[in-house]
Coordinates of N, CA and C and ligand atoms in Angstrom, one line a residue:
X7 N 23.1 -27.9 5.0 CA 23.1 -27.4 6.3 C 22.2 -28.3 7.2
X8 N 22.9 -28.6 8.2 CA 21.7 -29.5 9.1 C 21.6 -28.6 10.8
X9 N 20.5 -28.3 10.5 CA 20.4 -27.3 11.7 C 19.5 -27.6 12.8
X10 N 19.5 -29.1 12.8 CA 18.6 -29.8 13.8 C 19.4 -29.6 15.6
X11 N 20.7 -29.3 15.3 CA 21.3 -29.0 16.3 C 22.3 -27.8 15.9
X12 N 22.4 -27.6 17.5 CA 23.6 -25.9 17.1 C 24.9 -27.3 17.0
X13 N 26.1 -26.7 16.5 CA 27.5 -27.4 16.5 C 28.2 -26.3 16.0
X14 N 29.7 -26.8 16.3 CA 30.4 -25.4 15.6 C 30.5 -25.0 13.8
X15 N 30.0 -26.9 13.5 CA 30.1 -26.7 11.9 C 28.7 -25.8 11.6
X16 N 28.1 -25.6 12.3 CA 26.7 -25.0 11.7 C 27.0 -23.5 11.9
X17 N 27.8 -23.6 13.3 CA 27.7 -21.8 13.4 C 28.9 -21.2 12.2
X18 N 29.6 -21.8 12.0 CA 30.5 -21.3 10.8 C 29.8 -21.2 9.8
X19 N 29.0 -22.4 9.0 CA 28.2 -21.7 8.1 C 27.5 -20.5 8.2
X20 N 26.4 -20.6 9.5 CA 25.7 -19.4 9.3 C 27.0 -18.0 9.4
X21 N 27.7 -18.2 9.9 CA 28.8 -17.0 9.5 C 29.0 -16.6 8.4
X22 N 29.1 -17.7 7.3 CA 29.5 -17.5 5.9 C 28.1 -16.7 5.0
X23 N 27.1 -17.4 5.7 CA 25.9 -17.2 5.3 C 25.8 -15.4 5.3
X24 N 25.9 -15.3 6.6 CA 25.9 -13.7 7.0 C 26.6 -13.1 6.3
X25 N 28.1 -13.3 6.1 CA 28.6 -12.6 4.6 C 28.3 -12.3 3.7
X26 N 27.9 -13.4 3.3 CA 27.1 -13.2 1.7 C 25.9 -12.6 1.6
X27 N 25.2 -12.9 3.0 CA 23.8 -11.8 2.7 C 23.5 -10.4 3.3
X28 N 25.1 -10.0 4.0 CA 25.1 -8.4 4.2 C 24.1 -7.6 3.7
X29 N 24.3 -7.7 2.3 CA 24.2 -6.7 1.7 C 22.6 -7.4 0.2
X30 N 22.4 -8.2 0.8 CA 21.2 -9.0 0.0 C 19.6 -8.2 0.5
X31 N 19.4 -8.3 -1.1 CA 17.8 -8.1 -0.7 C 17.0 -9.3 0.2
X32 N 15.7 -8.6 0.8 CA 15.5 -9.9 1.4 C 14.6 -11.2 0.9
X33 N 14.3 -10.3 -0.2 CA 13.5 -11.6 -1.3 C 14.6 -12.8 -1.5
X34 N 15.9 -12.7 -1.6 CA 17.1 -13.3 -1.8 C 17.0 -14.4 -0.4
X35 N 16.8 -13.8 0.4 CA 17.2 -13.9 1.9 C 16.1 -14.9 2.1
X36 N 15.4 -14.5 1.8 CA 13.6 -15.2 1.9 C 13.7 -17.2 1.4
X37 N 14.2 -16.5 -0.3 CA 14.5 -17.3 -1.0 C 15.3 -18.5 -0.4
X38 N 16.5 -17.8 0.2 CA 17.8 -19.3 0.7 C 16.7 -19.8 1.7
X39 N 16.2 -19.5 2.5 CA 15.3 -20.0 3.5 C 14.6 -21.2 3.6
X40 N 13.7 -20.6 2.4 CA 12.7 -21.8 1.6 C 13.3 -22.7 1.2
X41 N 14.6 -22.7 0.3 CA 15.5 -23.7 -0.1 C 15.7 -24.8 1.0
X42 N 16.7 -24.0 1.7 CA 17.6 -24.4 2.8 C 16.5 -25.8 3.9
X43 N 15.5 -24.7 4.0 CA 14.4 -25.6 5.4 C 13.0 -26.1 5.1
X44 N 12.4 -25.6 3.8 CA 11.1 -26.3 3.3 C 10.1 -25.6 4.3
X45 N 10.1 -26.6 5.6 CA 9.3 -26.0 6.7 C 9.7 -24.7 7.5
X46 N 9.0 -23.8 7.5 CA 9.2 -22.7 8.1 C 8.3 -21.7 9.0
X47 N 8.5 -20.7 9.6 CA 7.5 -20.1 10.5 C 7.8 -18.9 10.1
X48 N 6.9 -17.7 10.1 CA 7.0 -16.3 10.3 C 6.3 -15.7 11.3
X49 N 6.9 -15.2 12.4 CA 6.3 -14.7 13.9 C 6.7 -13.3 13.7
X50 N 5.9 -12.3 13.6 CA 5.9 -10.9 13.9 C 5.1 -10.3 14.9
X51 N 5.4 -9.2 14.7 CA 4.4 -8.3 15.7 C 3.2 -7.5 15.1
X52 N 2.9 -7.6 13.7 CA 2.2 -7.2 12.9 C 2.3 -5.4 12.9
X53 N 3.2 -4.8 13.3 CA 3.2 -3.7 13.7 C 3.4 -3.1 12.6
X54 N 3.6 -3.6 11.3 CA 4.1 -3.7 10.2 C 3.7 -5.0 9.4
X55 N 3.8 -4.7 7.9 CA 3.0 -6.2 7.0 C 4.7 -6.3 6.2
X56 N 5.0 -5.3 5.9 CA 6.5 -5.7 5.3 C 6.9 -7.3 4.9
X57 N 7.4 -7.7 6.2 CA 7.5 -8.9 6.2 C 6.7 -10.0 5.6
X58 N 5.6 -10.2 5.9 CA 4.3 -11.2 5.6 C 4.2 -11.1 4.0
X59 N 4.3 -9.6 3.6 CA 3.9 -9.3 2.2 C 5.2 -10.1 1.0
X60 N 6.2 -9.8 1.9 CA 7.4 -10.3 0.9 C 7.8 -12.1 1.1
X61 N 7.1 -12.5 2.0 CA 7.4 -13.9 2.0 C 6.0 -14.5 1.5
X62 N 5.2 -14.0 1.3 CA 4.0 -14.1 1.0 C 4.2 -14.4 -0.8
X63 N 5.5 -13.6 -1.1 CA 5.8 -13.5 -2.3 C 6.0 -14.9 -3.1
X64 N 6.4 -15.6 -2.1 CA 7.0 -16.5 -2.6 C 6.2 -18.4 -2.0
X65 N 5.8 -17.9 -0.6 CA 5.4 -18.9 -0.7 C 3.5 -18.2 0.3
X66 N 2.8 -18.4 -0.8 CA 1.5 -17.8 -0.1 C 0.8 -18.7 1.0
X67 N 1.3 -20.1 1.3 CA 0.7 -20.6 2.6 C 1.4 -20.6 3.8
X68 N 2.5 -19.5 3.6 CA 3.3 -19.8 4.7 C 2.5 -19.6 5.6
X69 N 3.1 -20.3 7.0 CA 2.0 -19.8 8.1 C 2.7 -18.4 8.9
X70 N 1.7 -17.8 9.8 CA 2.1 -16.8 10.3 C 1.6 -17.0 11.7
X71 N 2.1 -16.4 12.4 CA 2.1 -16.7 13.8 C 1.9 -15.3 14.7
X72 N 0.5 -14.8 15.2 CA 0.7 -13.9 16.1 C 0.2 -14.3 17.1
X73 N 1.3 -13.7 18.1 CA 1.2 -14.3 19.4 C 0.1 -13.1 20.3
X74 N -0.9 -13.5 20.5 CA -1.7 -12.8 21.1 C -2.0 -13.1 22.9
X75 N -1.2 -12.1 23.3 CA -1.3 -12.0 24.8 C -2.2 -11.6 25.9
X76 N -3.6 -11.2 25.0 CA -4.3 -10.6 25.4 C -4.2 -9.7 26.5
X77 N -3.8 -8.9 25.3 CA -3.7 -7.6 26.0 C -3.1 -6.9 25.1
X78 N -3.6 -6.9 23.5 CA -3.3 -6.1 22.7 C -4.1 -4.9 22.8
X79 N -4.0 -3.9 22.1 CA -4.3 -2.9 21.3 C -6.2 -3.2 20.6
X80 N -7.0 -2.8 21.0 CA -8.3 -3.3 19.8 C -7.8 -2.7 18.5
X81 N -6.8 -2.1 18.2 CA -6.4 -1.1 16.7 C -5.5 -2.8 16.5
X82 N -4.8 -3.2 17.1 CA -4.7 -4.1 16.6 C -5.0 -5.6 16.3
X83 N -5.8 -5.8 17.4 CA -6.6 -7.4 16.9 C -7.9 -6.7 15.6
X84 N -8.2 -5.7 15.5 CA -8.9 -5.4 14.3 C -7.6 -5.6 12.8
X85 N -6.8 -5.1 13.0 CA -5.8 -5.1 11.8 C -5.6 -6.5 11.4
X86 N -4.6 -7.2 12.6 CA -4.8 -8.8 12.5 C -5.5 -9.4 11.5
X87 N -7.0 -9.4 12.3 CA -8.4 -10.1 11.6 C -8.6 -9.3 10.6
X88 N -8.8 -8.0 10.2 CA -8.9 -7.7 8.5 C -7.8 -8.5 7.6
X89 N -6.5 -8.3 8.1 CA -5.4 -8.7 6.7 C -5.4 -10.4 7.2
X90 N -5.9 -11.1 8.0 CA -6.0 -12.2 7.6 C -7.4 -12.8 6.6
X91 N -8.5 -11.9 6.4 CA -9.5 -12.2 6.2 C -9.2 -11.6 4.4
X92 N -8.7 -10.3 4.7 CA -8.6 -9.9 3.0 C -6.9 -10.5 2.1
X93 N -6.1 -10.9 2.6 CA -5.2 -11.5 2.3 C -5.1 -12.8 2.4
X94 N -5.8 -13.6 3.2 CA -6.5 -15.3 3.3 C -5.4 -15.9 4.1
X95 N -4.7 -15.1 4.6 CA -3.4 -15.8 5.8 C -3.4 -17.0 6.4
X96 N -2.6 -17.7 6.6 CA -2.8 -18.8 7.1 C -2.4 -18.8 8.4
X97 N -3.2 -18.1 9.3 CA -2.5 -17.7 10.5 C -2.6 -18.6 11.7
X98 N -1.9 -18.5 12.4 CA -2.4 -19.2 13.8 C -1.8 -18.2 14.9
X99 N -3.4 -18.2 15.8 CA -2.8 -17.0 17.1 C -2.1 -18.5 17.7
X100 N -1.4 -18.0 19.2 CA -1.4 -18.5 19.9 C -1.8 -17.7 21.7
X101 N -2.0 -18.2 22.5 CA -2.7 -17.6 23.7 C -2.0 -17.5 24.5
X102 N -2.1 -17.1 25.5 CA -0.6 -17.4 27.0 C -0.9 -18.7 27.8
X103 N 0.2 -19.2 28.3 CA 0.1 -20.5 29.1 C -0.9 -20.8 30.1
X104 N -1.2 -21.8 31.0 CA -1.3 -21.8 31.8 C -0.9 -21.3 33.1
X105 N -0.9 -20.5 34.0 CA -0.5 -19.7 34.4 C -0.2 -18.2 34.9
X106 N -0.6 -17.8 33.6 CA -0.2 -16.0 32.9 C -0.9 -15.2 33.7
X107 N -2.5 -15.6 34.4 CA -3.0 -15.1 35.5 C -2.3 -14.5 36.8
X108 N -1.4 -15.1 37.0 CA -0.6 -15.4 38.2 C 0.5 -14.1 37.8
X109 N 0.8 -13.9 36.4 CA 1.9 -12.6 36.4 C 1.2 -11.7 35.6
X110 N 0.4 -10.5 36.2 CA -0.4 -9.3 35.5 C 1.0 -8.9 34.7
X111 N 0.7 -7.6 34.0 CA 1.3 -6.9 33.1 C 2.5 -6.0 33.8
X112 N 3.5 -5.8 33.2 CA 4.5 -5.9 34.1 C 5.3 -6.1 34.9
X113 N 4.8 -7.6 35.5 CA 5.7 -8.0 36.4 C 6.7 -9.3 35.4
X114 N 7.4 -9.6 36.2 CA 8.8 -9.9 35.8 C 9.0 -11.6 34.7
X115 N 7.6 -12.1 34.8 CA 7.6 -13.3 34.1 C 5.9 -13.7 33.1
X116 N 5.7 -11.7 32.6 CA 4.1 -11.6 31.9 C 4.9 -12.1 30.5
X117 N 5.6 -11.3 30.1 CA 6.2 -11.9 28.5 C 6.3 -13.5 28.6
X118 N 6.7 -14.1 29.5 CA 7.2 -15.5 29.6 C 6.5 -16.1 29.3
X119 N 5.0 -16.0 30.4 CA 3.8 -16.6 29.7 C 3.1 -16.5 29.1
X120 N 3.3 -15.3 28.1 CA 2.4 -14.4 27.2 C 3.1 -14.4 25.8
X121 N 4.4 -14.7 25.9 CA 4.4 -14.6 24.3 C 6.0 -15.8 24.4
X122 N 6.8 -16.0 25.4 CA 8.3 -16.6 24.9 C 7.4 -18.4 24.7
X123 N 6.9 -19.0 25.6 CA 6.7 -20.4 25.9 C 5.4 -20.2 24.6
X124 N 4.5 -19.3 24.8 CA 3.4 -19.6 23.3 C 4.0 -19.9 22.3
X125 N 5.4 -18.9 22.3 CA 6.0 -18.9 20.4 C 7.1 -20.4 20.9
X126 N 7.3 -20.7 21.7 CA 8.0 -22.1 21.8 C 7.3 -23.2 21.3
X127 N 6.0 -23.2 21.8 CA 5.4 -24.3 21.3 C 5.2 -24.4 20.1
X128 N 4.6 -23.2 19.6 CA 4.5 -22.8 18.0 C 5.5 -23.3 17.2
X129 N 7.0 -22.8 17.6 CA 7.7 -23.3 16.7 C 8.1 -24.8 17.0
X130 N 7.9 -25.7 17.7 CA 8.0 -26.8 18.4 C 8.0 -27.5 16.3
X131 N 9.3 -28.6 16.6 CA 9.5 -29.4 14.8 C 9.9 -28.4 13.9
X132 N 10.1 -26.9 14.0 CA 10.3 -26.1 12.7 C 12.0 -26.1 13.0
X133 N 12.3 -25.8 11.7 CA 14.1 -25.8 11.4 C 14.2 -24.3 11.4
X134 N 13.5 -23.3 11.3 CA 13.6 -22.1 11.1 C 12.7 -21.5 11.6
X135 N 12.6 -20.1 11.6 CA 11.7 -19.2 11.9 C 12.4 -17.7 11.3
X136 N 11.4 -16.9 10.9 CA 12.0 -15.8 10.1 C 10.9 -14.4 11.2
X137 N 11.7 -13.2 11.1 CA 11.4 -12.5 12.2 C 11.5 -11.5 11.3
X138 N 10.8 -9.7 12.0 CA 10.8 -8.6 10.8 C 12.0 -7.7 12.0
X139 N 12.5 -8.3 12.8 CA 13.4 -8.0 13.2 C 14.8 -6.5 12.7
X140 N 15.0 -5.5 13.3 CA 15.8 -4.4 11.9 C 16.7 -3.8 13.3
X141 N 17.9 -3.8 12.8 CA 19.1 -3.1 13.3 C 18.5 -1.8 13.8
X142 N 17.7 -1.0 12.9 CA 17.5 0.1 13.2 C 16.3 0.3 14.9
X143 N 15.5 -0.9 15.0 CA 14.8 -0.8 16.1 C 15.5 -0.5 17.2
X144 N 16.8 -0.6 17.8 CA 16.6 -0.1 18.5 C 18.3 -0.2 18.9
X145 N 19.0 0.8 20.1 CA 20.3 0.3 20.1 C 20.6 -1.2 20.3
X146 N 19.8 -1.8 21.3 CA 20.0 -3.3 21.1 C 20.0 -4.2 20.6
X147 N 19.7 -3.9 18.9 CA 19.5 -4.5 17.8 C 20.6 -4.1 17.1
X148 N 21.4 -3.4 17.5 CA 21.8 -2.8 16.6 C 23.2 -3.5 15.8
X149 N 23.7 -4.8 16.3 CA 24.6 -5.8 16.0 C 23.9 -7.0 15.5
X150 N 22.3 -7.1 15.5 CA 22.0 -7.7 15.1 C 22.6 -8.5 13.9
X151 N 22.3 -9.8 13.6 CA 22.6 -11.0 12.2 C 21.6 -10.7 11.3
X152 N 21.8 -11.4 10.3 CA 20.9 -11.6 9.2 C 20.4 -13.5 9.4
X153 N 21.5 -14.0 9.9 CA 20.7 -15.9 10.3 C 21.8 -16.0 11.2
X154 N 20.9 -16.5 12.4 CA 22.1 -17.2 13.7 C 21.3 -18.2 14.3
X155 N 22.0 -18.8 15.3 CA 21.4 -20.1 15.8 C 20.6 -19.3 17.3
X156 N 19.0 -19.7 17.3 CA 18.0 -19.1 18.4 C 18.9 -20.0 19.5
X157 N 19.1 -19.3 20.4 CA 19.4 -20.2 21.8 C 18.3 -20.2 22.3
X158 N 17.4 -19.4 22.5 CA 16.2 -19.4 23.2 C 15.2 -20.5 22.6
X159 N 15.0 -20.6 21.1 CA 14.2 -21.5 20.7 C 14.9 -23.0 20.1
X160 N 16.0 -23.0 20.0 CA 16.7 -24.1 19.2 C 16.4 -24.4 18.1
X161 N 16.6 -23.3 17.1 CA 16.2 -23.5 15.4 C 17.2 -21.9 15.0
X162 N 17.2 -22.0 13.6 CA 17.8 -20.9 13.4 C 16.7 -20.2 12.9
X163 N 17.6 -18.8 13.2 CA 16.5 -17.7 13.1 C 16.7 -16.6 12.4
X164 N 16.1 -16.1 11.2 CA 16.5 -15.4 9.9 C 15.9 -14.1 10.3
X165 N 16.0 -13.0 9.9 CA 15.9 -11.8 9.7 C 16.4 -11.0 9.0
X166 N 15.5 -11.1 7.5 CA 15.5 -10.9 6.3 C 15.7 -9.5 6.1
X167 N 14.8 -8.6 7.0 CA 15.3 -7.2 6.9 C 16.0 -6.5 7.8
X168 N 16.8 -7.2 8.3 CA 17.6 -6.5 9.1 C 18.4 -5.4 9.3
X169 N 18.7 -5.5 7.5 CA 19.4 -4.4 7.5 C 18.6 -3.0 7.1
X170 N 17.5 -3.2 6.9 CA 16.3 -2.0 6.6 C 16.3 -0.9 7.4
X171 N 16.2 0.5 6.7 CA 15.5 1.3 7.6 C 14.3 1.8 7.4
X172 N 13.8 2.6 8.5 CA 12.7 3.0 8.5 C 11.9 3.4 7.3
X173 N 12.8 4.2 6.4 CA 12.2 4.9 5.2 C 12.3 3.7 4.0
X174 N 13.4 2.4 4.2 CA 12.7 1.2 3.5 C 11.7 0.6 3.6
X175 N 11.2 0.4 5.2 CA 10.1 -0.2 5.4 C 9.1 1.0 4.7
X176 N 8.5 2.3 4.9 CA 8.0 3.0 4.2 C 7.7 2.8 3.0
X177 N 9.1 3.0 2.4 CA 9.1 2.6 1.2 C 8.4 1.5 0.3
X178 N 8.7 0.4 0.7 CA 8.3 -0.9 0.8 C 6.7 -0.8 0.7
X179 N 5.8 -0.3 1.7 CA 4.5 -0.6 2.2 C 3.7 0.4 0.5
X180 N 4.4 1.9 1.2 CA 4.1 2.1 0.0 C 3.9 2.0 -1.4
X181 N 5.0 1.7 -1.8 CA 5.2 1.0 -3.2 C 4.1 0.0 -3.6
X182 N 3.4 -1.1 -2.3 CA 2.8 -2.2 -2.8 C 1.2 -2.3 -2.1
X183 N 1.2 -0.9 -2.1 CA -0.3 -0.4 -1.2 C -0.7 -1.2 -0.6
X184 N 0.5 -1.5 0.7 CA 0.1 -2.3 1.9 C -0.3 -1.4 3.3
X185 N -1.2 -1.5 3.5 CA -2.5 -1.1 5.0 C -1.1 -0.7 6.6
X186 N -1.0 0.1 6.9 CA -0.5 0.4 8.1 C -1.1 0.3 8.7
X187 N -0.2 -0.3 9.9 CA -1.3 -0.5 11.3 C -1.7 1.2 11.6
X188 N -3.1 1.1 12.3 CA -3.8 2.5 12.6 C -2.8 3.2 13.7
X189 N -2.2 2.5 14.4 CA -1.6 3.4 15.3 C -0.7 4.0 14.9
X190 N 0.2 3.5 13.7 CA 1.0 4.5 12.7 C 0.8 5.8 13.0
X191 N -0.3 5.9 12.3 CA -1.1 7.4 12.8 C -1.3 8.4 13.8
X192 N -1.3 7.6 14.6 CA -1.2 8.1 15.9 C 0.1 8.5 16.4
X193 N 1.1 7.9 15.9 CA 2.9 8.5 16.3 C 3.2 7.2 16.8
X194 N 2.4 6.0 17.0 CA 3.4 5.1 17.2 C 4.2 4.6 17.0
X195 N 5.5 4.2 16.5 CA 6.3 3.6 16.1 C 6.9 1.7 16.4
X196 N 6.3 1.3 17.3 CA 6.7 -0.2 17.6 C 5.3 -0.3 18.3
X197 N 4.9 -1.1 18.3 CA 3.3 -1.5 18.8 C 3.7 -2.7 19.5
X198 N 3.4 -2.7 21.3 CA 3.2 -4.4 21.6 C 1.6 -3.9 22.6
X199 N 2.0 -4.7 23.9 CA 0.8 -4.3 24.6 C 0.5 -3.1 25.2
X200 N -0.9 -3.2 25.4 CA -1.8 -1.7 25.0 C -1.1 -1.3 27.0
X201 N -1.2 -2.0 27.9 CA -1.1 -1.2 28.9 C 0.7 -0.7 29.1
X202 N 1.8 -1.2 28.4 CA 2.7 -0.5 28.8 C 3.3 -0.3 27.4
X203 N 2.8 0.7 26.2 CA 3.3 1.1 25.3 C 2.6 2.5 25.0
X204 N 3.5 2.9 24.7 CA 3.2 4.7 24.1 C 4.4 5.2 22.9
X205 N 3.7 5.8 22.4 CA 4.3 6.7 21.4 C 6.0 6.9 21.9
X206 N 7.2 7.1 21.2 CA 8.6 6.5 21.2 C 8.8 8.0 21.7
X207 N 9.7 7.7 23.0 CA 10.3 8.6 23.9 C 11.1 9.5 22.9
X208 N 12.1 9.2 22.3 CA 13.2 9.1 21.8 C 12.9 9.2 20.3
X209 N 12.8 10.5 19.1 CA 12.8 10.0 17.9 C 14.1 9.3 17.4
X210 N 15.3 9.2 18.0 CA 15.9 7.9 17.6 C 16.0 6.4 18.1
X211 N 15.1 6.5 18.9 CA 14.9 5.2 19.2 C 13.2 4.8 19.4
X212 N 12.9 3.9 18.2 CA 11.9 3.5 18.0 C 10.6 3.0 19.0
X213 N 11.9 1.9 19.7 CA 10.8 1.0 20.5 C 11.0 1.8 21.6
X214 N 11.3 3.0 22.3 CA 11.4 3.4 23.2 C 10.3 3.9 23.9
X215 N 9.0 3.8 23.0 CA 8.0 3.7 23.9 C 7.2 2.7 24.2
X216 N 8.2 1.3 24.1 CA 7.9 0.0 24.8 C 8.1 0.0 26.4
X217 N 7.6 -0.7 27.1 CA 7.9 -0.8 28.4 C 8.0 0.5 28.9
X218 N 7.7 1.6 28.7 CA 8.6 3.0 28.7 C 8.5 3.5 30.4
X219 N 9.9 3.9 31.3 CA 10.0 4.4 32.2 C 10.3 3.0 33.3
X220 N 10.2 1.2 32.6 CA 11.0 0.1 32.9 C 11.9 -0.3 32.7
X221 N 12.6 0.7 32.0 CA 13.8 0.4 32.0 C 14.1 -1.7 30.7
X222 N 12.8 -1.7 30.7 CA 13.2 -3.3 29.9 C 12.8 -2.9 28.8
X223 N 14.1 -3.7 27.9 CA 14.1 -3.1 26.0 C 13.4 -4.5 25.4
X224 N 13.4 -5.6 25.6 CA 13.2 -7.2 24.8 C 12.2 -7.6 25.8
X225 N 11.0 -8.6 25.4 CA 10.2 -9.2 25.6 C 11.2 -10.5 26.0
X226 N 11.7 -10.9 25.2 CA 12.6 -12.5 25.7 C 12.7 -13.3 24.5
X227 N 11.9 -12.3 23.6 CA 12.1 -13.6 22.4 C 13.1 -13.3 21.4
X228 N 13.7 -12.0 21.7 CA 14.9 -11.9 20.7 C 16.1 -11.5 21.6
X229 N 17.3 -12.5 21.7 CA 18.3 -11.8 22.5 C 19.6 -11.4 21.0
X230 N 18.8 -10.2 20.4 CA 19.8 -9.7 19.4 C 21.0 -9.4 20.1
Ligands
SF4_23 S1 4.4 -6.5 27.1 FE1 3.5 -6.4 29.1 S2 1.4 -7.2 28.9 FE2 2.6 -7.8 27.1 S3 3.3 -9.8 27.7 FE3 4.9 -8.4 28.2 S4 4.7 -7.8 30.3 FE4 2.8 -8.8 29.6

């Protein structure tokens, strides 16, 4: 696979790819990854370790990437800095642009300079990037892939659990006595920034206490 550009021979593979990993664990998924691209990135929301823990599996220096907008949660820049300190992460924050001043917290271009152009740079040379990305988040996700070509970033972009639900991720954490984020506890369900997130409108819809009562479901960095 040469995924240095989109082409139609690339997007057919990743089609074929998506077939065969329907129904794949994501250790499997993780696996073709590593093969496939060597160099890689893992960008989450830490809202969950799931992800980190199972790629972690395989290759322990991966780097991880949280994009810190300042304007997290203190429950979360505490979680961050513990599980990179007791798990030895090889993490890199990244900051908002130049600019980000100029667009407070929800107005129409804060994500842009808070988290899409940070994680651009970030991934700036990578052939991949793997995301904890899950059908179940939200109806918008809900056609989500398992690997497609990023138009936003120009790399492909994996999402190993995609097909997970909620009581897998559970599952998961539990089974390998991994740390929930504190807000768990609290009823959060999807954690971004502290001034426009609350607890999920909707028990079937997760992230619906993102942005909540704006009507906006995606920050910009996933157009599932
Ligand atoms: S979620 Fe809100 S504060 Fe965070 S980057 Fe987006 S608009 Fe800005």
């Amino acid at each position: 696979m040469n995924p240095a550009v989109d082409s139609p021979a690339l997007r057919r593979e990743l089609a074929e790819v998506n077939e065969r990993f329907e129904h794949a664990a994501p250790s499997d998924i993780i696996r073709w990854t590593l093969e496939q691209f060597g160099s890689w990135t893992v960008a989450c929301s830490f809202e969950d370790l799931a992800l980190v823990h199972l790629v972690r599996a395989q290759d322990a220096d991966a780097e991880v990437i949280f994009l810190d907008t300042e304007a997290h949660f203190d429950e979360t820049l505490e979680f961050v800095a513990r599980t990179e300190e007791e798990w030895g992460l090889r993490l890199r924050r990244t900051t908002p642009v130049e600019g980000a001043e100029e667009w407070p917290c929800g107005t129409a271009q804060c994500c842009t300079f808070r988290k899409v152009r940070p994680l651009a740079a970030a991934l700036d040379g990578r052939q991949a990037w793997l995301t904890s990305l899950k059908r179940v988040d939200s109806p918008s996700r809900a056609h989500a892939s398992v690997v497609s070509w990023d138009e936003t970033f120009g790399l492909v972009k994996v999402n190993p659990l995609v097909t997970w639900s909620d009581d897998d991720v559970a599952y998961y954490l539990s089974a390998n006595d991994i740390p929930e984020h504190p807000l768990w506890a609290r009823g959060y369900t999807s954690i971004g920034c502290a001034p426009v997130t609350l607890p999920p409108a909707s028990a079937h819809d997760r992230r619906s206490g993102r942005w909540a009562g704006s009507g906006k479901m995606e920050c910009g960095l996933h157009q599932a």
